[in-house]
Short mmCIF file of C-alpha atoms in Angstrom, two decimals:
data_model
loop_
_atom_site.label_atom_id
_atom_site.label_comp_id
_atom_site.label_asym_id
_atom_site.label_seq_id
_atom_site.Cartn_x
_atom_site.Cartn_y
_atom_site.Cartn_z
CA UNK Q 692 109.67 118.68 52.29
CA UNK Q 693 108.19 121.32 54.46
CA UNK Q 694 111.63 123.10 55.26
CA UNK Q 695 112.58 123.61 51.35
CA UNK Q 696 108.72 124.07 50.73
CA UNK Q 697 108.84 127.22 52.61
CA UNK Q 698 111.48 129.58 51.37
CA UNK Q 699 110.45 129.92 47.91
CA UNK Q 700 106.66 129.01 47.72
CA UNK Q 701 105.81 133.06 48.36
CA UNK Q 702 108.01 134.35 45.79
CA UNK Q 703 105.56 134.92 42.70
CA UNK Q 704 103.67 137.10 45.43
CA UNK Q 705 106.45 139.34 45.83
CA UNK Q 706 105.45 141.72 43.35
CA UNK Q 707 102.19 142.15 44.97
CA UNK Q 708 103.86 142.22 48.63
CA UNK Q 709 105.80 144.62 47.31
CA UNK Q 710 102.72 147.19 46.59
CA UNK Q 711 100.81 146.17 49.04
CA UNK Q 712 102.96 145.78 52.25
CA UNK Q 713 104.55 148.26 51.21
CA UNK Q 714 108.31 147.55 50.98
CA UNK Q 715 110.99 147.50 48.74
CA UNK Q 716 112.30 144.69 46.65
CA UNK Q 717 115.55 144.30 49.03
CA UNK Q 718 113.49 144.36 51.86
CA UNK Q 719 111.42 141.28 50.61
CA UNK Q 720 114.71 139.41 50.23
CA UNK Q 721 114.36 139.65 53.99
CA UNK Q 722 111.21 137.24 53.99
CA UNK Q 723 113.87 134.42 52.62
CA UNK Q 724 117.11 135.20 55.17
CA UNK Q 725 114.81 136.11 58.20
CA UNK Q 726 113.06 132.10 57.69
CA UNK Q 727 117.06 130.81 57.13
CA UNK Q 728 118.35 132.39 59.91
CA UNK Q 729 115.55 130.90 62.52
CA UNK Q 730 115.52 127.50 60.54
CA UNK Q 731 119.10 127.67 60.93
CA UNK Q 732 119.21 128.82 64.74
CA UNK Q 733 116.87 126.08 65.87
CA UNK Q 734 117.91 123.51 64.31
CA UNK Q 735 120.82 122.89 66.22
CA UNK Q 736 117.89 121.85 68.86
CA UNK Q 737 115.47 119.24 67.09
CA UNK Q 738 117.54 116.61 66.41
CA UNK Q 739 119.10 116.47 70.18
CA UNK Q 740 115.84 117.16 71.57
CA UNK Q 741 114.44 114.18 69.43
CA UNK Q 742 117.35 111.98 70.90
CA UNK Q 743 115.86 112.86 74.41
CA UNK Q 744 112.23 112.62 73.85
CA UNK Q 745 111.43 110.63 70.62
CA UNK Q 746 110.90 111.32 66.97
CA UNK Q 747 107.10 112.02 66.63
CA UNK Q 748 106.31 114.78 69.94
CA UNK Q 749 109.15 116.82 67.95
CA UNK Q 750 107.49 116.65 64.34
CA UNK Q 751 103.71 117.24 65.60
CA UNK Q 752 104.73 120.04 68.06
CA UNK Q 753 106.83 121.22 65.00
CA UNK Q 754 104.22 121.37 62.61
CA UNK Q 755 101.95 122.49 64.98
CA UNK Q 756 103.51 125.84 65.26
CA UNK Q 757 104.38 126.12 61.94
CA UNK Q 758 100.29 125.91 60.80
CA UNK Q 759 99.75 129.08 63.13
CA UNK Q 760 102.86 130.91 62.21
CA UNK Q 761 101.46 130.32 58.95
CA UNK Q 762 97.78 132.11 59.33
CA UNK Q 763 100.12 134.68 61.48
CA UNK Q 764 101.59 135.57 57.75
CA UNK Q 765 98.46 135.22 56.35
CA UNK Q 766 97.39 138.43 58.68
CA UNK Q 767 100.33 140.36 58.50
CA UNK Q 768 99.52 143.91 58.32
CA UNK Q 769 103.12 145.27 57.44
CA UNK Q 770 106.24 143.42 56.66
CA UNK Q 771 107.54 143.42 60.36
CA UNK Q 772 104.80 141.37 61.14
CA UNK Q 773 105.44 139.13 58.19
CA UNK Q 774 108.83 139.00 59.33
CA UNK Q 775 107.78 137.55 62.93
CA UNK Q 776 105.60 135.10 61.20
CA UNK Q 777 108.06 133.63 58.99
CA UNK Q 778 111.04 133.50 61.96
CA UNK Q 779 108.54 131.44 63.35
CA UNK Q 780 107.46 129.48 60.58
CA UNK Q 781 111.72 129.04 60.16
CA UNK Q 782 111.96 128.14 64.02
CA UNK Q 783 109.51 125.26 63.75
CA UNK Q 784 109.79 124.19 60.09
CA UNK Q 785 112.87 122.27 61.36
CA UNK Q 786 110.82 119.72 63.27
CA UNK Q 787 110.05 117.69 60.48
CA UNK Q 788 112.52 118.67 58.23
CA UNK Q 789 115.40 117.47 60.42
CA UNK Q 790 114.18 115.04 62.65
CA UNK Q 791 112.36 113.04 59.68
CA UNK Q 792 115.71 111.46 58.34
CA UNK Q 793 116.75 110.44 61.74
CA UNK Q 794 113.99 107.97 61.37
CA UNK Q 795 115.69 106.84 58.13
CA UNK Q 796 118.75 105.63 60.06
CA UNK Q 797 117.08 104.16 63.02
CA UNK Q 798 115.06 101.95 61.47
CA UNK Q 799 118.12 100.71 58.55
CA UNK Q 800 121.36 100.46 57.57
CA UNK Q 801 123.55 99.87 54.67
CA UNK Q 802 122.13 99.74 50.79
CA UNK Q 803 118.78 100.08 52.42
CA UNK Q 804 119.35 102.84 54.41
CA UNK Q 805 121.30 104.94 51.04
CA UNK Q 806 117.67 103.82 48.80
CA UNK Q 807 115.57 105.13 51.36
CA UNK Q 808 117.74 108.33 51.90
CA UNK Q 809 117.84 108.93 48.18
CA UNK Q 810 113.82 109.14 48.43
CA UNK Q 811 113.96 111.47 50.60
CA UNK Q 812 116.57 113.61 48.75
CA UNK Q 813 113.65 112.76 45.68
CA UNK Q 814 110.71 114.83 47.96
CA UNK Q 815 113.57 117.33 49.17
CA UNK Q 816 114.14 117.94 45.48
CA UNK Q 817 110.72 118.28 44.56
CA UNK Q 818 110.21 120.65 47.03
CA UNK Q 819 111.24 124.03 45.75
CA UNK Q 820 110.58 123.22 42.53
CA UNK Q 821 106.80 123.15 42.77
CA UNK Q 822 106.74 125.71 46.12
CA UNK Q 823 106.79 128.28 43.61
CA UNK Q 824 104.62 127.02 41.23
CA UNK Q 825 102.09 126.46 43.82
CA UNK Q 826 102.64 130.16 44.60
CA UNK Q 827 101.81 131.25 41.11
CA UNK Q 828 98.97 128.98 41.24
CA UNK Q 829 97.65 130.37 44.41
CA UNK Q 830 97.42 133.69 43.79
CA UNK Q 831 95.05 133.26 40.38
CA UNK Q 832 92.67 133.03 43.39
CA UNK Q 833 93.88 135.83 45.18
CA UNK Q 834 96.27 137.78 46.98
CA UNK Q 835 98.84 137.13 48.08
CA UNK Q 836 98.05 136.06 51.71
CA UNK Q 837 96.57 132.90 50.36
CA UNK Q 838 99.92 131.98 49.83
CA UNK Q 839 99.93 131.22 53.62
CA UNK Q 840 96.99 129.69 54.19
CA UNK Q 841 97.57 127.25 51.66
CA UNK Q 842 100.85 126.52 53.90
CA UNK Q 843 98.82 126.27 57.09
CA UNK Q 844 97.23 124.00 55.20
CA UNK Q 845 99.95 121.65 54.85
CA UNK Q 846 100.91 121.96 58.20
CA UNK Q 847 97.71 120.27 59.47
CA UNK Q 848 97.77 117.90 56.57
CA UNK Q 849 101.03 116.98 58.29
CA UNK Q 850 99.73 116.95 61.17
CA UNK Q 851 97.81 114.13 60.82
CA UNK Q 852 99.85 112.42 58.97
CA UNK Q 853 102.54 112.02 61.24
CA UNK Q 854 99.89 111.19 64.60
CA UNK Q 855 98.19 108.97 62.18
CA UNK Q 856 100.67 106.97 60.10
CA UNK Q 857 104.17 107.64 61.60
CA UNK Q 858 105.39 104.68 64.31
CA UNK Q 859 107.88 106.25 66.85
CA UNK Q 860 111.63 105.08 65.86
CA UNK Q 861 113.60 105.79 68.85
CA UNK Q 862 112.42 103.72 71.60
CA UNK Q 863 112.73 105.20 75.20
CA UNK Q 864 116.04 102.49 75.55
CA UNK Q 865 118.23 104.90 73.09
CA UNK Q 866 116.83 107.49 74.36
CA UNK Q 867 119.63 110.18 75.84
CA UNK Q 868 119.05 112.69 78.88
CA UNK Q 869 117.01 115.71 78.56
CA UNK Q 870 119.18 117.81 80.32
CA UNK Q 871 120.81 121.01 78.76
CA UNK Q 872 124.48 119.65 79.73
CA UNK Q 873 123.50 116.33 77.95
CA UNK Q 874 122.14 118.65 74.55
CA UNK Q 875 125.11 120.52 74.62
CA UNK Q 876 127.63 118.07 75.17
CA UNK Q 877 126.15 115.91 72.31
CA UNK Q 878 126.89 118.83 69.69
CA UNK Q 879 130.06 119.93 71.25
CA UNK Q 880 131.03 116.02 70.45
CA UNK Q 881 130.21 116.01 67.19
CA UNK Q 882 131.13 119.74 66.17
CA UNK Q 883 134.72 118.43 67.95
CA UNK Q 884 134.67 115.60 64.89
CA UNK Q 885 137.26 116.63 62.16
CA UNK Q 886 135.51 114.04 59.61
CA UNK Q 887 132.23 115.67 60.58
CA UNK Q 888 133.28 118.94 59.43
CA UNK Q 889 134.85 117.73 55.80
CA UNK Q 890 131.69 116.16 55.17
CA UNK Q 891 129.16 118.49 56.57
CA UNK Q 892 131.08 121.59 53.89
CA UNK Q 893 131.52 119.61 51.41
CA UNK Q 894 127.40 119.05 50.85
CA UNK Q 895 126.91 122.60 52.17
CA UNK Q 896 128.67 124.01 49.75
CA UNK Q 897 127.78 121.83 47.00
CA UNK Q 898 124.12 122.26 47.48
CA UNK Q 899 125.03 126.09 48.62
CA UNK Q 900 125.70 126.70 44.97
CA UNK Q 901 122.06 125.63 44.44
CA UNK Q 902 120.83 127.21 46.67
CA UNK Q 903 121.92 130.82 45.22
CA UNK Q 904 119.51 129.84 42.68
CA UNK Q 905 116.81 128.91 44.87
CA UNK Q 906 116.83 131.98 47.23
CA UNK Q 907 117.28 134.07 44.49
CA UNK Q 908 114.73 132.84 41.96
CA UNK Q 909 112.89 136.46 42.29
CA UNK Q 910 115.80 138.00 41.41
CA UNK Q 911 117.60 135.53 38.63
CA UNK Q 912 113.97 134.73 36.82
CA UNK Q 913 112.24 137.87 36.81
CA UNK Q 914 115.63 140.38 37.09
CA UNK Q 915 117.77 138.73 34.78
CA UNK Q 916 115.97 136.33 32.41
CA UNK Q 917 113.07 138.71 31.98
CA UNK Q 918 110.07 136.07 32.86
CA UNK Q 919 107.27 136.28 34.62
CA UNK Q 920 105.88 135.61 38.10
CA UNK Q 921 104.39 132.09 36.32
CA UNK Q 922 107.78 131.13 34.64
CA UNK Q 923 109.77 130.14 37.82
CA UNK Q 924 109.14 126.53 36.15
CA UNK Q 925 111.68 127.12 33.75
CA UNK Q 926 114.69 127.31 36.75
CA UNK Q 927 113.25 124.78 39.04
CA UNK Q 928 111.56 122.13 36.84
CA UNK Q 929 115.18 121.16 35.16
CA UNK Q 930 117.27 121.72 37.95
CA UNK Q 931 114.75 119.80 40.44
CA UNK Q 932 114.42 117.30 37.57
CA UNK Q 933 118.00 116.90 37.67
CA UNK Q 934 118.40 116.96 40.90
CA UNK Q 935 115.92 113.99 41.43
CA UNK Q 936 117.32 111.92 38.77
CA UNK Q 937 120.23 111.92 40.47
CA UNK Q 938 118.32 110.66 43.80
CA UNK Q 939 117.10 108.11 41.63
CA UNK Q 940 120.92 107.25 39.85
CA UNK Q 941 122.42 107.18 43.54
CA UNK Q 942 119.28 104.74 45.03
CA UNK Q 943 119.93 102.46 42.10
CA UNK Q 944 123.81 102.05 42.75
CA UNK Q 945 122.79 100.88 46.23
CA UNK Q 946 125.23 97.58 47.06
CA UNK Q 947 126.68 98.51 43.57
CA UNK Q 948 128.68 100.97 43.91
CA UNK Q 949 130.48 102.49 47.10
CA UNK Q 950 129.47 105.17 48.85
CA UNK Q 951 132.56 106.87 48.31
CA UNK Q 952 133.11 106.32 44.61
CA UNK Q 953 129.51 107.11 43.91
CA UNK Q 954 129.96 110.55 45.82
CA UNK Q 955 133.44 111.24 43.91
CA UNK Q 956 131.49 110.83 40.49
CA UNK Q 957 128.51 113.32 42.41
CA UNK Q 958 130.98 115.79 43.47
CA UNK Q 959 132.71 115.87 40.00
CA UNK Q 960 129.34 116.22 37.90
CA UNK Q 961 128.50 119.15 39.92
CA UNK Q 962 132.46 120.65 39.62
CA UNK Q 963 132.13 119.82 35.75
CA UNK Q 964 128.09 122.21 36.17
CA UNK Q 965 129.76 124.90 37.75
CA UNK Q 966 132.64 125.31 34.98
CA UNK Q 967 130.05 125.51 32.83
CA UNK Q 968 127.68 127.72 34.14
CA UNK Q 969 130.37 130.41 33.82
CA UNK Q 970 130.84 129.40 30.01
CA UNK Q 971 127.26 130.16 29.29
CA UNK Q 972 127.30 132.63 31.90
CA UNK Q 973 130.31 134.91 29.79
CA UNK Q 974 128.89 134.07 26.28
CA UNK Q 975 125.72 135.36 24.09
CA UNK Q 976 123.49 132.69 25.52
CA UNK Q 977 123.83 133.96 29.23
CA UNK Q 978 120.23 135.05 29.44
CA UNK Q 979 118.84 132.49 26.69
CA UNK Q 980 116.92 129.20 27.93
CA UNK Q 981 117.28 126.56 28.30
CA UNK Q 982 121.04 127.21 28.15
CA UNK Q 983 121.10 129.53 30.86
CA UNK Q 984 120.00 126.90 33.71
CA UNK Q 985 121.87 124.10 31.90
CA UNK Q 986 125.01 124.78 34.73
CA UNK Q 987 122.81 124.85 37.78
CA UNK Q 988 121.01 121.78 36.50
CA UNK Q 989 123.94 120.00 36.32
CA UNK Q 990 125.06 120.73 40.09
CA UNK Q 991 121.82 119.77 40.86
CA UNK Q 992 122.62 116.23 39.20
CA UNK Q 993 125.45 116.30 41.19
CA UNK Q 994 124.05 116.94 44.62
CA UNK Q 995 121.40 114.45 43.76
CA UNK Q 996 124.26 111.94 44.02
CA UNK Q 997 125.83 112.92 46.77
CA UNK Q 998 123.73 114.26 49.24
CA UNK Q 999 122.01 110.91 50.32
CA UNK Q 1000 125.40 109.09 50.83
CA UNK Q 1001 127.11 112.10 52.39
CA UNK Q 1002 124.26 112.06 54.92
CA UNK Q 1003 124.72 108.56 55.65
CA UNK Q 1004 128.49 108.66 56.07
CA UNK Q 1005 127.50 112.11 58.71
CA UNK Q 1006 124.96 109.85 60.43
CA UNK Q 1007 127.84 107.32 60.65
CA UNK Q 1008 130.14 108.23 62.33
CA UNK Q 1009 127.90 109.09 65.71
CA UNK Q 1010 125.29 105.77 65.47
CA UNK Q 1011 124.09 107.01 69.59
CA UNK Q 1012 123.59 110.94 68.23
CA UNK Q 1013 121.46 110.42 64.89
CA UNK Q 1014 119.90 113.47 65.71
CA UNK Q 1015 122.54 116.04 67.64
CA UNK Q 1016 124.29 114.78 63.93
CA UNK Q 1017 121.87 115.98 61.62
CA UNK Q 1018 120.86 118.99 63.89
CA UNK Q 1019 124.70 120.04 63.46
CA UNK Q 1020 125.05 119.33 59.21
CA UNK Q 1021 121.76 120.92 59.07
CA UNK Q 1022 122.74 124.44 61.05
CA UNK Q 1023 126.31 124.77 59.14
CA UNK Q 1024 124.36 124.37 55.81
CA UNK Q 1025 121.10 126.97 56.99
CA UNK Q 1026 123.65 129.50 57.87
CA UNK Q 1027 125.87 129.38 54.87
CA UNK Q 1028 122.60 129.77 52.75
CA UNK Q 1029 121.23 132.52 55.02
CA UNK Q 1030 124.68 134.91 54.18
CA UNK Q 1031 124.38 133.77 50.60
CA UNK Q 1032 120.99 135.19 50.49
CA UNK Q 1033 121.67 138.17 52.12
CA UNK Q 1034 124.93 138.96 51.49
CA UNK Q 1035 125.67 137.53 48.41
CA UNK Q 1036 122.45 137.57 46.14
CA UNK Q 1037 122.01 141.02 46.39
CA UNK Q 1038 125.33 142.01 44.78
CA UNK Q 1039 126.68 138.99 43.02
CA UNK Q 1040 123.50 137.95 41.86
CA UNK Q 1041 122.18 140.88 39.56
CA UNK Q 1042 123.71 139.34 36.39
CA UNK Q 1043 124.10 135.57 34.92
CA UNK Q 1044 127.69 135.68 35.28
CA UNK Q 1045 127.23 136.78 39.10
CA UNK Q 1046 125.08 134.01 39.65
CA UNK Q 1047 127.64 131.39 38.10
CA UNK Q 1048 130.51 132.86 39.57
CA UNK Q 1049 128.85 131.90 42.94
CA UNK Q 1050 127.82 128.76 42.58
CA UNK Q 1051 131.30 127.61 40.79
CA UNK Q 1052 133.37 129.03 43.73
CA UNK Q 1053 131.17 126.90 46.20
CA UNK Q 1054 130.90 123.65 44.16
CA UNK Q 1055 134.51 124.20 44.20
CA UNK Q 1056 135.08 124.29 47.96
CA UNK Q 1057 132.44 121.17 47.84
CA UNK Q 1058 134.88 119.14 45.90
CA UNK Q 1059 138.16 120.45 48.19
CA UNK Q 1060 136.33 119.22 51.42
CA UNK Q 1061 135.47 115.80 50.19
CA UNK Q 1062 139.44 115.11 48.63
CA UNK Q 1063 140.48 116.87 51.59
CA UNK Q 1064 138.36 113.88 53.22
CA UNK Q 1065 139.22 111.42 50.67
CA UNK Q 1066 142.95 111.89 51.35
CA UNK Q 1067 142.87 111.85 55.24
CA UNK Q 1068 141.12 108.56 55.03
CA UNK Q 1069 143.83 107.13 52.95
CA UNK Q 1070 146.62 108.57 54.95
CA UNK Q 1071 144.74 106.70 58.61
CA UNK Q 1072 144.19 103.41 56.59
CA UNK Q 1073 147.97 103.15 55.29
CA UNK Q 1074 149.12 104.00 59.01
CA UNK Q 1075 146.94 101.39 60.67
CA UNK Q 1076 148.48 99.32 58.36
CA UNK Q 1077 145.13 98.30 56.35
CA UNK Q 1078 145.91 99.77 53.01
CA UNK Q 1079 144.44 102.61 51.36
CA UNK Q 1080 140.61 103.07 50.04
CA UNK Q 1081 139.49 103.53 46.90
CA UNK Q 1082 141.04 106.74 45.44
CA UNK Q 1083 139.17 109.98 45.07
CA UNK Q 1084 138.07 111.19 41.37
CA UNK Q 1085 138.96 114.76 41.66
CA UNK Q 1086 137.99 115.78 37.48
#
C-alpha cells in the first residue's frame, strides 16, 4: 500500500506548505506529478530486476530508500528540495508496490490466485483513503514535516516486516539473467504483446478516472466542495469503500464466475459511474454530498471488480516474466496518471463538471480496450476452430 499511500497522505499539509515553503498552490501540485513521474520511470525496473535477483533484496532495498527519502522531506528547506525528496521517495516506492503482487502469482494460480489478488486490491484501496486522513491527523501535532516522518516511519515498519515475515518466492531456478540485454529484452517482449496492451489501458484508464480524484483531492475537496483540510473523508471513505467492496464482490466470485464475465460486469458498473457523474455533475446537486462523489464511487466499484482479474489475465499471458509484466502495466498506468495530474487537473479539474467529464471520457476508453479485447479473442477462437468465448457485456 506504500505506492498509493504516498501521493495523497501530504495533502491536508498543503495549505501550510503553501505559507511556509513558500510556493504557490500550482506549484504544490508538483509534489503529486514529480512522485508519479519517478514511480512511473522506475518502475519499468523492479519487476525485471526482481526476476533476476529475487523478490525480497528488491522490497527491503526499496523501502530502505524510501525511509530516508522520507526524513529528506521531512528537512526540506524549500520546495526544490521537497521535490528531490519525493522523486526519490517515487523512485523507490515501487519496490514494494510492484514487486509485492509478483509474489501473488508465484506462489498460486487460478480461483486462489484472483482471492488473494482481490486482497491486495482491498489494502491498495484502503490506501489513499486513509493517507489523507492520516495527514490531517498528523499535523494536530504539528507541522507539516511530520507528515514525513510518520512515512519514514512506515518504511522501517516495512522494513522489518518484509526481512522478518516475507519467504522469498522466486527461487534462484526461475530466476532470469541480470544482464541489461536480458532486462530489456524481457519488456521489449511483453510491450511487443498486442493482448498486453488492451488489457494494460483498459485498467489504466478505468482506474485513471479515479485517479483524477485522488491526485486532485486538494483541489476537488477544498476548491470545489468548499471543505476543509479534515473533510478529505468525505471523497475517499465512499469511493475507497466502494472500491473495496468490490475487491471483496470479485474474491467471492472466485471459481464462480469467469474472469472475463466478472470483468465485463466491472467495466460496465464503472461506464454506468461515469454517465452519472456528469448527471450530478450538470445539475443543482454538483457540489452537494453525498451526491457529488456518488459517480466516482461507483467507478471505484467498478475497478474493484476488475482490477484483480485484469491483473491476473496481464500476469498470464508471460508465466516466465511475472515481474518485467507488472513492471510494464504498472509504468503505462503511472504515466497516464502523472499527465492527468499535471496536465489535466489543473484545467479540467476546477469545477464538478470538469472533474466528471474526465473521468467519464477515461472509463470510456476503459470499456473500448477490454471489447476491443473481448472481440479479438472471439475472432482467434472461431478461426482455430474452437468456438467463441463468452460474449462481452458492453451496457
Amino acid at each position: 500500500m506504500i505506492g498509493p499511500f504516498s501521493i495523497d497522505t501530504p495533502f491536508p499539509a498543503f495549505a501550510q506548505m503553501e505559507r511556509e515553503l513558500p510556493a504557490t498552490a500550482g506549484q504544490l501540485q508538483l509534489v503529486v506529478t514529480v512522485y508519479l513521474a519517478a514511480f512511473a520511470a522506475m518502475s519499468v525496473l523492479h519487476g525485471p530486476i526482481s526476476d533476476a535477483v529475487g523478490r525480497r533484496p528488491v522490497m527491503v532495498v526499496g523501502l530502505t530508500v524510501y525511509a530516508a527519502a522520507s526524513i529528506a522531506c521531512a528537512f526540506a528547506p524549500d520546495l526544490g528540495w521537497l521535490l528531490v525528496g519525493r522523486a526519490l521517495q517515487g523512485l523507490s516506492a515501487g519496490g514494494a508496490t510492484i514487486v509485492s503482487r509478483t509474489v501473488i502469482r508465484d506462489l498460486f494460480s487460478g480461483a486462489t490466485a484472483q482471492r488473494l489478488m482481490s486482497r491486495v486490491a482491498l489494502v491498495f484501496g484502503v490506501a489513499p483513503a486513509i493517507g489523507p486522513i492520516i495527514g490531517g491527523l498528523v499535523l494536530q501535532l504539528g507541522d507539516w514535516p511530520l507528515v514525513f516522518v510518520f512515512q519514514a516511519g512506515l518504511g522501517v515498519v516495512l522494513v522489518l516486516a518484509v526481512v522478518l515475515l516475507l519467504p522469498e518466492t522466486h527461487p534462484r531456478e526461475r530466476r532470469t539473467a541480470l544482464r541489461v540485454g536480458s532486462v530489456v529484452g524481457g519488456l521489449l517482449q511483453v510491450a511487443r504483446e498486442p493482448a498486453f496492451h488492451r488489457l494494460a489501458w483498459a485498467t489504466a484508464l478505468l482506474f485513471g478516472a479515479q485517479f483524477l480524484y485522488i491526485g486532485g483531492a486538494a483541489i476537488f475537496v477544498v476548491d470545489v466542495l468548499g471543505e476543509g483540510e479534515l473533510d478529505f473523508w468525505k471523497l475517499f471513505v465512499p469511493m475507497i469503500g466502494a472500491m473495496m467492496l468490490g475487491s471483496w464482490l470479485c474474491g467471492r466470485a472466485a471459481g464462480r464466475i469467469s474472469a472475463r464475465r466478472l470483468t465485463s460486469i466491472g467495466c460496465t458498473t464503472s461506464f454506468v459511474g461515469g454517465v452519472i457523474g456528469i448527471l450530478v455533475a450538470a445539475s443543482p446537486l454538483a457540489a452537494d454530498l453525498p451526491w457529488a462523489v456518488v459517480g466516482v464511487s461507483l467507478v471505484a466499484l467498478g475497478n474493484g471488480i476488475t482490477y484483480p482479474t485484469i491483473q491476473l489475465l496481464l500476469l498470464d499471458l508471460f508465466p516466465g516474466r511475472l515481474g518485467a509484466v507488472v513492471s510494464m502495466s504498472a509504468f503505462l498506468a503511472l504515466v497516464l496518471n502523472a499527465i492527468t495530474a499535471v496536465a489535466v487537473t489543473p484545467h479540467l479539474g476546477t469545477s464538478a463538471l470538469g472533474f466528471a467529464t474526465a473521468a467519464f471520457i477515461g472509463v470510456a476508453g476503459g470499456q473500448l480496450c477490454w471489447a476491443w479485447h473481448c472481440a479479438v479473442e472471439n475472432r482467434d477462437c472461431a478461426v482455430a476452430g474452437v468456438g467463441e468465448r463468452e460474449p462481452v457485456e458492453l451496457l
